[in-house]
Amino acid sequence: MYIGIDLGGTNIAIGIVDENGKIVHEESCETRSEREPQELIDDMIALVLKILDEYNMQINEITAIGVGIPGLADKDGNVIFCVNLGWRNVPLRKMLEDALHTPVYIDNDATVAALAEYESGSMQNCKSGLMLTLGTGIGGGIIINGEIYSGFNGVGSELGHTVIGENFYNCNCGRNGCLETFASSTAIIKYTKKLIMEMNEPTIIMGNVEGNIDNLNAKIIFDCAKKGDKIATLAVNRLIKYLGIGILNIVNFIDPEIIVLGGGIAGAGQYLLDLITKEVIANKYYKDLPIAKIVLAQLGNKAGVIGAAMVAKHGDI
Amino acid sequence: MYIGIDLGGTNIAIGIVDENGKIVHEESCETRSEREPQELIDDMIALVLKILDEYNMQINEITAIGVGIPGLADKDGNVIFCVNLGWRNVPLRKMLEDALHTPVYIDNDATVAALAEYESGSMQNCKSGLMLTLGTGIGGGIIINGEIYSGFNGVGSELGHTVIGENFYNCNCGRNGCLETFASSTAIIKYTKKLIMEMNEPTIIMGNVEGNIDNLNAKIIFDCAKKGDKIATLAVNRLIKYLGIGILNIVNFIDPEIIVLGGGIAGAGQYLLDLITKEVIANKYYKDLPIAKIVLAQLGNKAGVIGAAMVAKHGDI
């Protein structure tokens, strides 16, 4: 058995996970990221011990512990940084191993989610594939021949920061045109607000945000587009156009077997999948040749805990 | 010993190549691509027999023959198409094997060049890397753990057709914004002509094309930029900006160990390398972390013959 820890900006979720990627027991607590790393790590340790106790297991029955972090760790398990948590150079592996006496493995959350989908989700029966997590930002995780591909410098994949066009606002990273400024939930919200401000067009969106545009989210926009709302449709079409460019860049670059769409935007489900599949097929380079299957992620927000446990299962590469 | 065949749009070059990627003897003939595939293949066979005779070797002393093609072949060695040669569905492997009774392996020319640089050029001592061939178009070749990465559908890498911005003309592929419309020799020539037409600016370029703008090539533009010519400098700066985006997209996507620049544009040598290295470092995502080395290809136009022979050496994967 393994333990998977999903260290998120809002919650820390921890689960006991079996060999096949099935969560047998889990709990979560609030992250409260304004605290010191040591305090968060103490919470993780306490929660690991709590779920073991609740499930009547001893720590020595756990083969290894995996952690998915919203940032970057080096090969020794030191967290180089997690921007949203304000962490820099935190020896997370050592701190957890010293307390729990069990091997600890750490990887990026988007990478971890890709491994979860590979082990027990939509990439099962594939050898290689890629997962795009379309959330507040965009993360990428690459699996090659059943293992995480982490790159030469361990940076893995920062697909959200590949430049694919010109945009009306700059990315947090300082550049202009990053994929995540076109196809994340943040991006579609920003663009929809811009349309509402600039177009003199009635929209049912306003009836769905209780009169406060700050309540706008990607789900509302997709729902209003499905109902034919003009502004919502323009915003969805723009996201589809640029997500199509992003996906075709992946296809034209590494020609993967499968591309999995996860994160909040993928919550739009079959509606999103139909639109993006049509867009990609219309613009693919080799018209007569097959390209990667495009599918929705299956594990939702369980991918973090499952994938972290699977990182533990795969151990050091 | 191996034989490498570089099937180009202008010439067919064929060499006898040793295990270490050294050409011991070579010859070439004109392609004359307006002819039928059978006629070109007859020329290849005759030239293979000729160089063996000249070097006093028998065909049975050759372990295998490799061919680099300006197009796409399937895993059985059928050429699906070579656009510039007008080939579609040519059973090249079978035709050569029937005539020469020696195993034949076929791959894309950009991929083949990458393998050549890996075996005996600028990627020696690296495990994984990527080569960008910046010529009339842009090709990409990926090496992972010492082997060609050909992708799931065998399409390998069409990096020239990843979209990275918005351009003033469409790509041959029908889309707008492809890398090769910004950073190929065709691209810099088109942009320079546009500047000459639109800007009322004296330029030394005109003195270098014998008064006929159709004689313009990338080398002239780089040479004039080095001398401080304003139009040439604008054109080079634009190429550098977008080549930088293309390279950073590669870095942010697969974080390779090394990126090799080849093709005609790479003929600008250290001048190009200094400009692009500065551009990439100024815009990289993780400011504190190392990224791929960027280097110039070492084998020049020998990469085609050497790489084809190395494809033969590696055999079926």
GROMACS .gro file of N, CA and C in nm, chain A residues 250-306:
model
  171
  250ILE      N    1   0.140   2.034  -2.975
  250ILE     CA    2   0.184   1.909  -2.911
  250ILE      C    3   0.192   1.796  -3.012
  251VAL      N    4   0.087   1.785  -3.093
  251VAL     CA    5   0.081   1.679  -3.195
  251VAL      C    6   0.197   1.696  -3.295
  252ASN      N    7   0.218   1.818  -3.342
  252ASN     CA    8   0.322   1.841  -3.443
  252ASN      C    9   0.463   1.831  -3.384
  253PHE      N   10   0.472   1.841  -3.253
  253PHE     CA   11   0.602   1.832  -3.188
  253PHE      C   12   0.636   1.687  -3.153
  254ILE      N   13   0.552   1.623  -3.072
  254ILE     CA   14   0.592   1.489  -3.025
  254ILE      C   15   0.496   1.377  -3.066
  255ASP      N   16   0.392   1.408  -3.141
  255ASP     CA   17   0.305   1.303  -3.196
  255ASP      C   18   0.272   1.196  -3.091
  256PRO      N   19   0.203   1.236  -2.982
  256PRO     CA   20   0.177   1.138  -2.875
  256PRO      C   21   0.061   1.044  -2.912
  257GLU      N   22   0.046   0.940  -2.832
  257GLU     CA   23  -0.062   0.843  -2.856
  257GLU      C   24  -0.196   0.901  -2.813
  258ILE      N   25  -0.195   0.974  -2.701
  258ILE     CA   26  -0.321   1.021  -2.643
  258ILE      C   27  -0.296   1.154  -2.571
  259ILE      N   28  -0.394   1.243  -2.576
  259ILE     CA   29  -0.388   1.369  -2.501
  259ILE      C   30  -0.510   1.374  -2.410
  260VAL      N   31  -0.486   1.389  -2.280
  260VAL     CA   32  -0.593   1.389  -2.181
  260VAL      C   33  -0.617   1.532  -2.133
  261LEU      N   34  -0.741   1.574  -2.132
  261LEU     CA   35  -0.776   1.707  -2.084
  261LEU      C   36  -0.835   1.699  -1.944
  262GLY      N   37  -0.772   1.764  -1.849
  262GLY     CA   38  -0.822   1.765  -1.712
  262GLY      C   39  -0.831   1.907  -1.660
  263GLY      N   40  -0.861   1.919  -1.530
  263GLY     CA   41  -0.874   2.052  -1.469
  263GLY      C   42  -1.014   2.108  -1.487
  264GLY      N   43  -1.036   2.225  -1.430
  264GLY     CA   44  -1.170   2.285  -1.426
  264GLY      C   45  -1.235   2.300  -1.562
  265ILE      N   46  -1.159   2.342  -1.662
  265ILE     CA   47  -1.216   2.362  -1.796
  265ILE      C   48  -1.271   2.230  -1.852
  266ALA      N   49  -1.204   2.119  -1.820
  266ALA     CA   50  -1.250   1.988  -1.868
  266ALA      C   51  -1.383   1.949  -1.806
  267GLY      N   52  -1.425   2.023  -1.701
  267GLY     CA   53  -1.557   2.004  -1.643
  267GLY      C   54  -1.669   2.031  -1.743
  268ALA      N   55  -1.639   2.101  -1.852
  268ALA     CA   56  -1.739   2.125  -1.957
  268ALA      C   57  -1.768   1.998  -2.037
  269GLY      N   58  -1.689   1.893  -2.010
  269GLY     CA   59  -1.722   1.759  -2.057
  269GLY      C   60  -1.731   1.740  -2.208
  270GLN      N   61  -1.831   1.663  -2.247
  270GLN     CA   62  -1.846   1.623  -2.388
  270GLN      C   63  -1.862   1.745  -2.480
  271TYR      N   64  -1.925   1.850  -2.428
  271TYR     CA   65  -1.942   1.974  -2.507
  271TYR      C   66  -1.806   2.028  -2.549
  272LEU      N   67  -1.714   2.037  -2.452
  272LEU     CA   68  -1.577   2.081  -2.481
  272LEU      C   69  -1.509   1.984  -2.576
  273LEU      N   70  -1.522   1.855  -2.547
  273LEU     CA   71  -1.452   1.753  -2.625
  273LEU      C   72  -1.496   1.755  -2.772
  274ASP      N   73  -1.625   1.770  -2.796
  274ASP     CA   74  -1.674   1.774  -2.934
  274ASP      C   75  -1.618   1.896  -3.008
  275LEU      N   76  -1.622   2.012  -2.941
  275LEU     CA   77  -1.572   2.135  -3.005
  275LEU      C   78  -1.423   2.126  -3.035
  276ILE      N   79  -1.345   2.078  -2.939
  276ILE     CA   80  -1.200   2.079  -2.958
  276ILE      C   81  -1.157   1.971  -3.058
  277THR      N   82  -1.226   1.859  -3.059
  277THR     CA   83  -1.193   1.753  -3.155
  277THR      C   84  -1.216   1.803  -3.297
  278LYS      N   85  -1.329   1.871  -3.318
  278LYS     CA   86  -1.360   1.925  -3.450
  278LYS      C   87  -1.255   2.027  -3.493
  279GLU      N   88  -1.217   2.115  -3.400
  279GLU     CA   89  -1.116   2.218  -3.429
  279GLU      C   90  -0.981   2.156  -3.466
  280VAL      N   91  -0.940   2.057  -3.391
  280VAL     CA   92  -0.809   1.994  -3.414
  280VAL      C   93  -0.808   1.920  -3.548
  281ILE      N   94  -0.913   1.845  -3.575
  281ILE     CA   95  -0.917   1.769  -3.700
  281ILE      C   96  -0.919   1.864  -3.820
  282ALA      N   97  -0.989   1.974  -3.808
  282ALA     CA   98  -0.997   2.070  -3.920
  282ALA      C   99  -0.861   2.132  -3.951
  283ASN      N  100  -0.772   2.136  -3.854
  283ASN     CA  101  -0.645   2.207  -3.872
  283ASN      C  102  -0.521   2.119  -3.866
  284LYS      N  103  -0.539   1.988  -3.864
  284LYS     CA  104  -0.419   1.904  -3.850
  284LYS      C  105  -0.334   1.908  -3.975
  285TYR      N  106  -0.205   1.878  -3.958
  285TYR     CA  107  -0.109   1.898  -4.066
  285TYR      C  108  -0.119   1.790  -4.173
  286TYR      N  109  -0.109   1.665  -4.133
  286TYR     CA  110  -0.122   1.555  -4.230
  286TYR      C  111  -0.267   1.511  -4.235
  287LYS      N  112  -0.339   1.560  -4.333
  287LYS     CA  113  -0.483   1.539  -4.338
  287LYS      C  114  -0.520   1.391  -4.340
  288ASP      N  115  -0.435   1.308  -4.403
  288ASP     CA  116  -0.471   1.167  -4.422
  288ASP      C  117  -0.424   1.076  -4.310
  289LEU      N  118  -0.344   1.129  -4.217
  289LEU     CA  119  -0.285   1.042  -4.116
  289LEU      C  120  -0.356   1.057  -3.981
  290PRO      N  121  -0.358   0.948  -3.904
  290PRO     CA  122  -0.419   0.956  -3.771
  290PRO      C  123  -0.334   1.042  -3.678
  291ILE      N  124  -0.400   1.102  -3.578
  291ILE     CA  125  -0.326   1.175  -3.474
  291ILE      C  126  -0.373   1.126  -3.337
  292ALA      N  127  -0.312   1.181  -3.234
  292ALA     CA  128  -0.344   1.141  -3.096
  292ALA      C  129  -0.495   1.145  -3.069
  293LYS      N  130  -0.541   1.046  -2.993
  293LYS     CA  131  -0.676   1.053  -2.939
  293LYS      C  132  -0.683   1.169  -2.840
  294ILE      N  133  -0.794   1.241  -2.839
  294ILE     CA  134  -0.814   1.345  -2.738
  294ILE      C  135  -0.929   1.299  -2.648
  295VAL      N  136  -0.905   1.290  -2.519
  295VAL     CA  137  -1.007   1.239  -2.426
  295VAL      C  138  -1.013   1.326  -2.300
  296LEU      N  139  -1.119   1.306  -2.224
  296LEU     CA  140  -1.132   1.377  -2.096
  296LEU      C  141  -1.066   1.295  -1.985
  297ALA      N  142  -1.011   1.363  -1.886
  297ALA     CA  143  -0.960   1.295  -1.768
  297ALA      C  144  -1.075   1.224  -1.697
  298GLN      N  145  -1.042   1.114  -1.628
  298GLN     CA  146  -1.149   1.037  -1.563
  298GLN      C  147  -1.147   1.051  -1.411
  299LEU      N  148  -1.036   1.095  -1.356
  299LEU     CA  149  -1.022   1.085  -1.211
  299LEU      C  150  -1.057   1.214  -1.136
  300GLY      N  151  -1.082   1.321  -1.210
  300GLY     CA  152  -1.120   1.446  -1.144
  300GLY      C  153  -1.021   1.486  -1.037
  301ASN      N  154  -1.072   1.537  -0.925
  301ASN     CA  155  -0.980   1.585  -0.821
  301ASN      C  156  -0.920   1.474  -0.736
  302LYS      N  157  -0.951   1.346  -0.771
  302LYS     CA  158  -0.884   1.233  -0.703
  302LYS      C  159  -0.746   1.207  -0.765
  303ALA      N  160  -0.721   1.267  -0.884
  303ALA     CA  161  -0.596   1.240  -0.955
  303ALA      C  162  -0.475   1.280  -0.871
  304GLY      N  163  -0.490   1.383  -0.788
  304GLY     CA  164  -0.377   1.431  -0.708
  304GLY      C  165  -0.329   1.327  -0.608
  305VAL      N  166  -0.423   1.272  -0.530
  305VAL     CA  167  -0.387   1.172  -0.429
  305VAL      C  168  -0.342   1.042  -0.496
  306ILE      N  169  -0.418   0.997  -0.598
  306ILE     CA  170  -0.384   0.870  -0.666
  306ILE      C  171  -0.246   0.883  -0.733
   0.00000   0.00000   0.00000
